[in-house]
Coordinates of C-alpha atoms and ligand atoms in Angstrom, one line a residue:
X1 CA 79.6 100.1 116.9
X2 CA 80.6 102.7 118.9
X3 CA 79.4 106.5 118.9
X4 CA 81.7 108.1 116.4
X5 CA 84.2 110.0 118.1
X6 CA 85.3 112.7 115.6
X7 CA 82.9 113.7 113.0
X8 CA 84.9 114.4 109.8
X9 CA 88.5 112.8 109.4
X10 CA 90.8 113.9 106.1
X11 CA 93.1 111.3 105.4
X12 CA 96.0 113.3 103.3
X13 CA 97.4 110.1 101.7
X14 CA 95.8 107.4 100.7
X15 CA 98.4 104.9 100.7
X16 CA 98.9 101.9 102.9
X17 CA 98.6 103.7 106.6
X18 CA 95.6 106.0 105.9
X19 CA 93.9 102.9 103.5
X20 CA 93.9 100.8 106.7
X21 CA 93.3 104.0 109.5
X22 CA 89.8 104.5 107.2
X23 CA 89.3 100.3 107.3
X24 CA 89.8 100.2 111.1
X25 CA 87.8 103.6 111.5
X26 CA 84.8 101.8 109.4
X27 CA 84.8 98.6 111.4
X28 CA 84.6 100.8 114.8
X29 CA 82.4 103.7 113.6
X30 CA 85.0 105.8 114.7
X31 CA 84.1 108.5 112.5
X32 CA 80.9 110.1 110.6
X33 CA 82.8 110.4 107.3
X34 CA 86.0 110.3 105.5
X35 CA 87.8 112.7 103.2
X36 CA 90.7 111.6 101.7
X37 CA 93.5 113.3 99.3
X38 CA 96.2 111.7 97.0
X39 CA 98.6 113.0 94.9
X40 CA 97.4 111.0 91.8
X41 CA 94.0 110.8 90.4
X42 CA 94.5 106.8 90.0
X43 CA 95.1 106.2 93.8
X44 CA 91.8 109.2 94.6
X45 CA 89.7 106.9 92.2
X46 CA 91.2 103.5 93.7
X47 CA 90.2 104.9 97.4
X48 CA 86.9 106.0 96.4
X49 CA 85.9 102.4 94.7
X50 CA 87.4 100.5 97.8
X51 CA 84.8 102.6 100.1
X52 CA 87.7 103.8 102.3
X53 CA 86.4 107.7 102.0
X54 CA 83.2 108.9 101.2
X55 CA 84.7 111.6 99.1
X56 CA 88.0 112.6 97.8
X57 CA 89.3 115.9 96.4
X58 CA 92.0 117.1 93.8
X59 CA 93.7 119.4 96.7
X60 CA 94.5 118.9 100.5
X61 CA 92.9 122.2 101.1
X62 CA 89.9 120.9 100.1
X63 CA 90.2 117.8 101.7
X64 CA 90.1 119.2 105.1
X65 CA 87.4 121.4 104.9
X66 CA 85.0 121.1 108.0
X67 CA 87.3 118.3 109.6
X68 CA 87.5 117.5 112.8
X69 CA 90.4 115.6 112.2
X70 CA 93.0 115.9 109.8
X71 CA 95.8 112.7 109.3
X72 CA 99.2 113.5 107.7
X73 CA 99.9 109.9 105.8
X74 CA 102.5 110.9 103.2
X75 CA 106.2 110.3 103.2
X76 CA 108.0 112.5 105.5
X77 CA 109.4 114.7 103.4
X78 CA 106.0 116.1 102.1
X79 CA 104.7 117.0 105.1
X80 CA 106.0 120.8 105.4
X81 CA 104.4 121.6 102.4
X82 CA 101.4 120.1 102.9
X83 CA 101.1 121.7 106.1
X84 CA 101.6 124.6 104.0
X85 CA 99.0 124.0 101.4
X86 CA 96.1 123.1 104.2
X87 CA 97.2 125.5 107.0
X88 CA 94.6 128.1 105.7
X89 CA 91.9 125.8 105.2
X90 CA 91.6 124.2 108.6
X91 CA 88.3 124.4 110.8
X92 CA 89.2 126.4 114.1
X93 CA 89.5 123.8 116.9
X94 CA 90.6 120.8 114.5
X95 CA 93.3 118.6 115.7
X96 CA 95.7 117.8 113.2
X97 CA 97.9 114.5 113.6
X98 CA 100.8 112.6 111.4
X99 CA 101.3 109.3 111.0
X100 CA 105.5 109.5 109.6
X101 CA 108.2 107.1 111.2
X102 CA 110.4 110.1 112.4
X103 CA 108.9 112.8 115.1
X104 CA 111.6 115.9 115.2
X105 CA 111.6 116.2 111.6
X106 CA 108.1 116.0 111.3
X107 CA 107.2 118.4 114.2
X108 CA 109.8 121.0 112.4
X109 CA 108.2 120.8 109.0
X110 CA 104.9 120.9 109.9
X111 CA 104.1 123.2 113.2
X112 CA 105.5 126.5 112.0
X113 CA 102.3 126.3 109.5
X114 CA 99.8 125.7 111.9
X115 CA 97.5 128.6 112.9
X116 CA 96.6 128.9 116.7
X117 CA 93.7 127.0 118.1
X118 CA 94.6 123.8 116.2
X119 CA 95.8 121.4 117.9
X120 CA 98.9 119.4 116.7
X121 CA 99.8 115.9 118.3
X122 CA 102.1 114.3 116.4
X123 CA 101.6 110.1 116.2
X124 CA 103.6 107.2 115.1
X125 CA 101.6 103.5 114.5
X126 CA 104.5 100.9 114.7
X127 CA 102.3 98.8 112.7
X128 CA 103.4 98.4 109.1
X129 CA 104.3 96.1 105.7
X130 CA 106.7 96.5 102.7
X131 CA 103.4 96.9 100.9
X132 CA 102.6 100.7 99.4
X133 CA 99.2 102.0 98.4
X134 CA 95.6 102.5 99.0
X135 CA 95.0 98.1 97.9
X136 CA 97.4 98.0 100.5
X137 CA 95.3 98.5 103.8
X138 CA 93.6 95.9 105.8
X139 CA 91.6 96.9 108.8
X140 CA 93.3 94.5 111.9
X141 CA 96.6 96.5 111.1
X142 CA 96.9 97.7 114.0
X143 CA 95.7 95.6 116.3
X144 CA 97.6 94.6 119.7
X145 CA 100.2 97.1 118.0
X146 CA 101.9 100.3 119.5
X147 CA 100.8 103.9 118.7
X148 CA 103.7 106.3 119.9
X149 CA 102.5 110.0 120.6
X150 CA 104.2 112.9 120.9
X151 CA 102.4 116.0 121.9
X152 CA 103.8 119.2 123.1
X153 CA 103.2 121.0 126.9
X154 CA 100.7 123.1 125.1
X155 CA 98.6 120.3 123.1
X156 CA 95.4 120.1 124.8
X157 CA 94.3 117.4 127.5
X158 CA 91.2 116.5 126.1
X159 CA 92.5 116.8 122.5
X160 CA 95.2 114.0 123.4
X161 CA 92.2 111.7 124.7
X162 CA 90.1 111.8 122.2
X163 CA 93.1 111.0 120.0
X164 CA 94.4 108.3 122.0
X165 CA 90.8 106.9 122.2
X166 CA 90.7 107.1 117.9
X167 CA 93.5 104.7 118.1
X168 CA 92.2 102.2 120.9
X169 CA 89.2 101.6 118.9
X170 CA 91.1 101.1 115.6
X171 CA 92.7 98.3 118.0
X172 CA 96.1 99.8 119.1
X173 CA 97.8 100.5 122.6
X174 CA 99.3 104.0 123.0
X175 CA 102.6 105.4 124.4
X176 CA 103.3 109.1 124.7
X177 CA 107.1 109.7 124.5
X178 CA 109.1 113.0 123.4
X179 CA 110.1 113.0 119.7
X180 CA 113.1 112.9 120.5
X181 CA 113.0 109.8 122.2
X182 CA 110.7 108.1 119.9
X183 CA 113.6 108.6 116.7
X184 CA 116.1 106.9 119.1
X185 CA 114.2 104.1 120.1
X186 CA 112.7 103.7 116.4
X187 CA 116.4 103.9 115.3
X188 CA 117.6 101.1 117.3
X189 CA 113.6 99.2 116.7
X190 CA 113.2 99.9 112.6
X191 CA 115.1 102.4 110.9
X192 CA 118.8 100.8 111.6
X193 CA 117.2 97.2 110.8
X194 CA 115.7 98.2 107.7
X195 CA 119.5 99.6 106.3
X196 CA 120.7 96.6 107.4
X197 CA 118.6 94.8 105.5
X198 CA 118.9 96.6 102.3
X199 CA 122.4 96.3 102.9
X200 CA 122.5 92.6 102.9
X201 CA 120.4 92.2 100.1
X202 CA 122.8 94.6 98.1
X203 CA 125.2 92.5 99.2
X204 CA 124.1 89.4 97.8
X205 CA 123.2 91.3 94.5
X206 CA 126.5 91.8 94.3
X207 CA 128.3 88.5 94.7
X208 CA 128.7 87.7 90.7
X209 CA 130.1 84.1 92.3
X210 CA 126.5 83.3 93.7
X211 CA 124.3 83.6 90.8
X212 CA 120.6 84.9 91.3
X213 CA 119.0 81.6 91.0
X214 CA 121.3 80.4 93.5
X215 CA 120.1 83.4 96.1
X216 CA 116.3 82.9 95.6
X217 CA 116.3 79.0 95.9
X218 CA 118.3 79.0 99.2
X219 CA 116.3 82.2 100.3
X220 CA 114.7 80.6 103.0
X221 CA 118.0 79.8 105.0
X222 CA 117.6 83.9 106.1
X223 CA 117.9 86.0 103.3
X224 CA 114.3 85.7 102.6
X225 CA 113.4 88.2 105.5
X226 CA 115.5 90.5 104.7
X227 CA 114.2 91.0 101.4
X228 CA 111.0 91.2 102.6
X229 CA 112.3 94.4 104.5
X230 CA 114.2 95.5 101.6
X231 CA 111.1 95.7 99.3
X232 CA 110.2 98.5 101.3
X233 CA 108.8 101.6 100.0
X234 CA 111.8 103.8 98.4
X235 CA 110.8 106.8 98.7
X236 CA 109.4 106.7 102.4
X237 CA 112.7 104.8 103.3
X238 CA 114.6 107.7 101.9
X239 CA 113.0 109.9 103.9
X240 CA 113.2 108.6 107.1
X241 CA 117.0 108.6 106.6
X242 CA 117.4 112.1 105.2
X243 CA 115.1 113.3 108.2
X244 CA 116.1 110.8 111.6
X245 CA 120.0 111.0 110.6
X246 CA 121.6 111.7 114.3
X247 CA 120.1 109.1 115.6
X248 CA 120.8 106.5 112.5
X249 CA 124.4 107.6 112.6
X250 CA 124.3 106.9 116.4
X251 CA 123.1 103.0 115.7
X252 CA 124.6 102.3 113.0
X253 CA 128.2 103.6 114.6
X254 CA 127.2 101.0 118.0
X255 CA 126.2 98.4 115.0
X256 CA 129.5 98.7 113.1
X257 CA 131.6 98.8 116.7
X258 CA 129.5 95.4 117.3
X259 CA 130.0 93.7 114.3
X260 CA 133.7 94.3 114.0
X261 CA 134.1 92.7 117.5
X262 CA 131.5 89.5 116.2
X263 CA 134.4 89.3 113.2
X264 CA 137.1 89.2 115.9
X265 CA 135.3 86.4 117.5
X266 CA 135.1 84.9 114.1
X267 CA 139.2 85.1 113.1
X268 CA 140.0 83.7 116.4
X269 CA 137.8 81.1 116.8
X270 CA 136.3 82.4 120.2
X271 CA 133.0 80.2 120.0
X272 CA 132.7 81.4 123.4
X273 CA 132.1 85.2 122.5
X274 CA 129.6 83.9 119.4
X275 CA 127.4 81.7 121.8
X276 CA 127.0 84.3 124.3
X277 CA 126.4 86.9 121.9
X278 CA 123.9 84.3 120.3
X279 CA 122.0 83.4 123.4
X280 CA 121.5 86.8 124.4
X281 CA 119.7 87.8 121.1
X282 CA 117.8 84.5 121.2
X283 CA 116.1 86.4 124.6
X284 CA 114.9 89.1 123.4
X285 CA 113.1 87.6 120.0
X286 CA 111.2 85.4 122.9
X287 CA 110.4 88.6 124.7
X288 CA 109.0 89.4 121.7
X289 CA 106.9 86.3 121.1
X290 CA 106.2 86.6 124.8
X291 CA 104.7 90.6 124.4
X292 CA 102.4 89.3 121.3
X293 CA 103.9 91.1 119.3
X294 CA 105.3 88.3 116.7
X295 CA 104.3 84.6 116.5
X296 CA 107.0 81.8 116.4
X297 CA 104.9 80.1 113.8
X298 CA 107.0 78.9 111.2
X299 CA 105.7 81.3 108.6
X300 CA 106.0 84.3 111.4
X301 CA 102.3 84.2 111.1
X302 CA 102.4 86.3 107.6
X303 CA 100.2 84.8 105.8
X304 CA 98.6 87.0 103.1
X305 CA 97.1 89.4 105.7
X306 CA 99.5 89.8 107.9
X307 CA 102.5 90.8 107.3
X308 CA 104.3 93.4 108.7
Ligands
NAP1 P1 102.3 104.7 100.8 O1 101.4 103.5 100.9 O2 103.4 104.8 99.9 O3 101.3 106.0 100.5 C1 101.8 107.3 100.4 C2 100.7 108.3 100.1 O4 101.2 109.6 100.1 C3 100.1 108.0 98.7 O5 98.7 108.3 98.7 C4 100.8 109.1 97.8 O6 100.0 109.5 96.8 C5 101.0 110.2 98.8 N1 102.2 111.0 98.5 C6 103.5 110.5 98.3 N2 104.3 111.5 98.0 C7 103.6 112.6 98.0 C8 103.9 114.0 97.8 N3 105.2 114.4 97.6 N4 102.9 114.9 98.0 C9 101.6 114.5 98.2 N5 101.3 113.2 98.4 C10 102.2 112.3 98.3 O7 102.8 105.2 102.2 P2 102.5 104.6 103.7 O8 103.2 103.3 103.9 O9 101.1 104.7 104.0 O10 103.3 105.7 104.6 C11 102.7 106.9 104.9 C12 103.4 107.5 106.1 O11 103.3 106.5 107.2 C13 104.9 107.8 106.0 O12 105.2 109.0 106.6 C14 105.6 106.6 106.7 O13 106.8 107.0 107.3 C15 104.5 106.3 107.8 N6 104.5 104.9 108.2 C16 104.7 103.9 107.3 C17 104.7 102.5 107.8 C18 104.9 101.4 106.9 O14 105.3 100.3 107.3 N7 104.6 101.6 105.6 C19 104.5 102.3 109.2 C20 104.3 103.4 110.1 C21 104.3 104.6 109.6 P3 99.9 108.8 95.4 O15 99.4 107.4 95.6 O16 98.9 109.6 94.6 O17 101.3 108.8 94.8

């Protein structure tokens, strides 16, 4: 156990990122105590009996009373008002950080409500599942994974530490990138992929000729991890869309330019063009492999535990 480096951290969502921040923050004695806000009464009362807070509250505001430390963990798109709602209520000197999958957006929302003297530094863990919900977290989420943040010129040195320290001890690594750099690279990384995949899966709901039986008991020939990508939360999906759009666009317009040429290759017959192209992608899943951060075990290592 280390010494705790914040004293009070409000988690404002208790869903699947904050359940496992609060976990990983437990197993490290990273904080003194925990405050947590949800939207519904169910998840506040599912949080409390899991231990993840030591108290939870009916309003953000209350929340974030007398914290140190105060974690955006809700979809994207509720972040302005939040911001909103708790902007009033915030200890002078608090940092306040995110946890969303798109930075601009996020920054744009949510810094216009912030009085002066709090410090905002915007944070990404790329560290995730297709599960939802405070049951959701496990405490080794994060570990060996990547936290991106994204502070401004003005965000505070020694702010930034003690924030990148918070996340070394709930076992990540951490990057600092401009946001608008981060929604590219996330583009091209997870946000491109994960349309992909819902398109395929759409795709395959569609085929009348293949019949559903047909799709799930030859699942494991591909489709299968695609669908674990499609299960993906709606609503944060939705978001990340309607909020990192430019940068989509950008990928998806490279993807389409890419796969017309692949179905060129195709209708000609150029297996020449498809084994390059094929051997080339086969590199960088090893790099992968080779960075830790994916197994080649037949199962991809995701087991009940880890999935991501
Ligand atoms: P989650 O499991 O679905 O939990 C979301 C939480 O936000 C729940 O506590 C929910 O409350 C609350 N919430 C939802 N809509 C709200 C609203 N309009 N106003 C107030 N509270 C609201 O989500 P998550 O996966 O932890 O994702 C949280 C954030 O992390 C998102 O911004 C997402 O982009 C980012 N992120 C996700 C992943 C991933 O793989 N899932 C990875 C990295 C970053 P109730 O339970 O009461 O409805």
């Amino acid at each position: 156990m280390s010494t705790p480096l914040y004293g009070r951290v409000a988690l404002i969502g208790l869903g699947l990122i904050a359940s496992s921040m609060a976990l990983a923050m437990r197993r490290a004695g990273l904080a003194t105590d925990i405050t947590g806000y949800a939207r519904s009464a169910e998840t506040r009362a599912t949080a409390l009996e899991l231990g993840l807070v030591d108290s939870v509250h009916a309003t953000a505001a209350e929340a974030v009373a007398g914290a140190d430390l105060v974690v955006l963990a809700v979809p994207v798109g509720a972040m302005g008002a939040l911001a909103s709602e708790i902007a009033p209520a915030l200890a002078p000197g608090a940092t306040v950080t995110d946890v969303g999958s798109v930075k601009q957006a996020v920054i744009a929302a949510v810094a216009p409500h912030l009085p002066a003297g709090v410090q905002f530094i915007p944070g990404h863990p790329i560290a995730g599942t297709e599960q939802s919900g405070p049951r959701a977290g496990f405490a080794e989420l994060f570990d060996n994974r990547w936290c991106i943040l994204t502070p401004t010129p003005d965000t505070d040195a020694a702010a930034l530490e003690r924030l990148r320290a918070l996340w070394n001890g709930m076992g990540a690594n951490v990057d600092v990138m401009e946001p608008d750099h981060h929604d590219l690279v996330l583009a091209v990384t997870s946000h491109a992929p994960h349309l992909i995949a819902y398109t395929m899966v759409g795709v395959a709901d569609d085929l009348r000729r293949v019949t559903d039986s047909e799709v799930i008991k030859y699942s494991a020939a591909g489709f299968r991890d695609f669908t674990r990508i499609a299960a993906s939360d709606p609503v944060m999906w939705r978001d990340v869309f309607l909020t990192n759009k430019a940068a989509t666009l950008e990928i998806l317009g490279r993807f389409t330019e890419e796969l017309f040429a692949l179905q060129r290759a195709i209708r000609r017959g150029d297996g020449d063009h498809l084994h390059d192209y094929f051997a080339r992608t086969r590199a960088i899943r090893r790099g992968i492999i080779d960075a830790g951060q994916d197994t080649d075990a037949p199962d991809f290592g995701r087991g009940p535990h880890r999935g991501r």
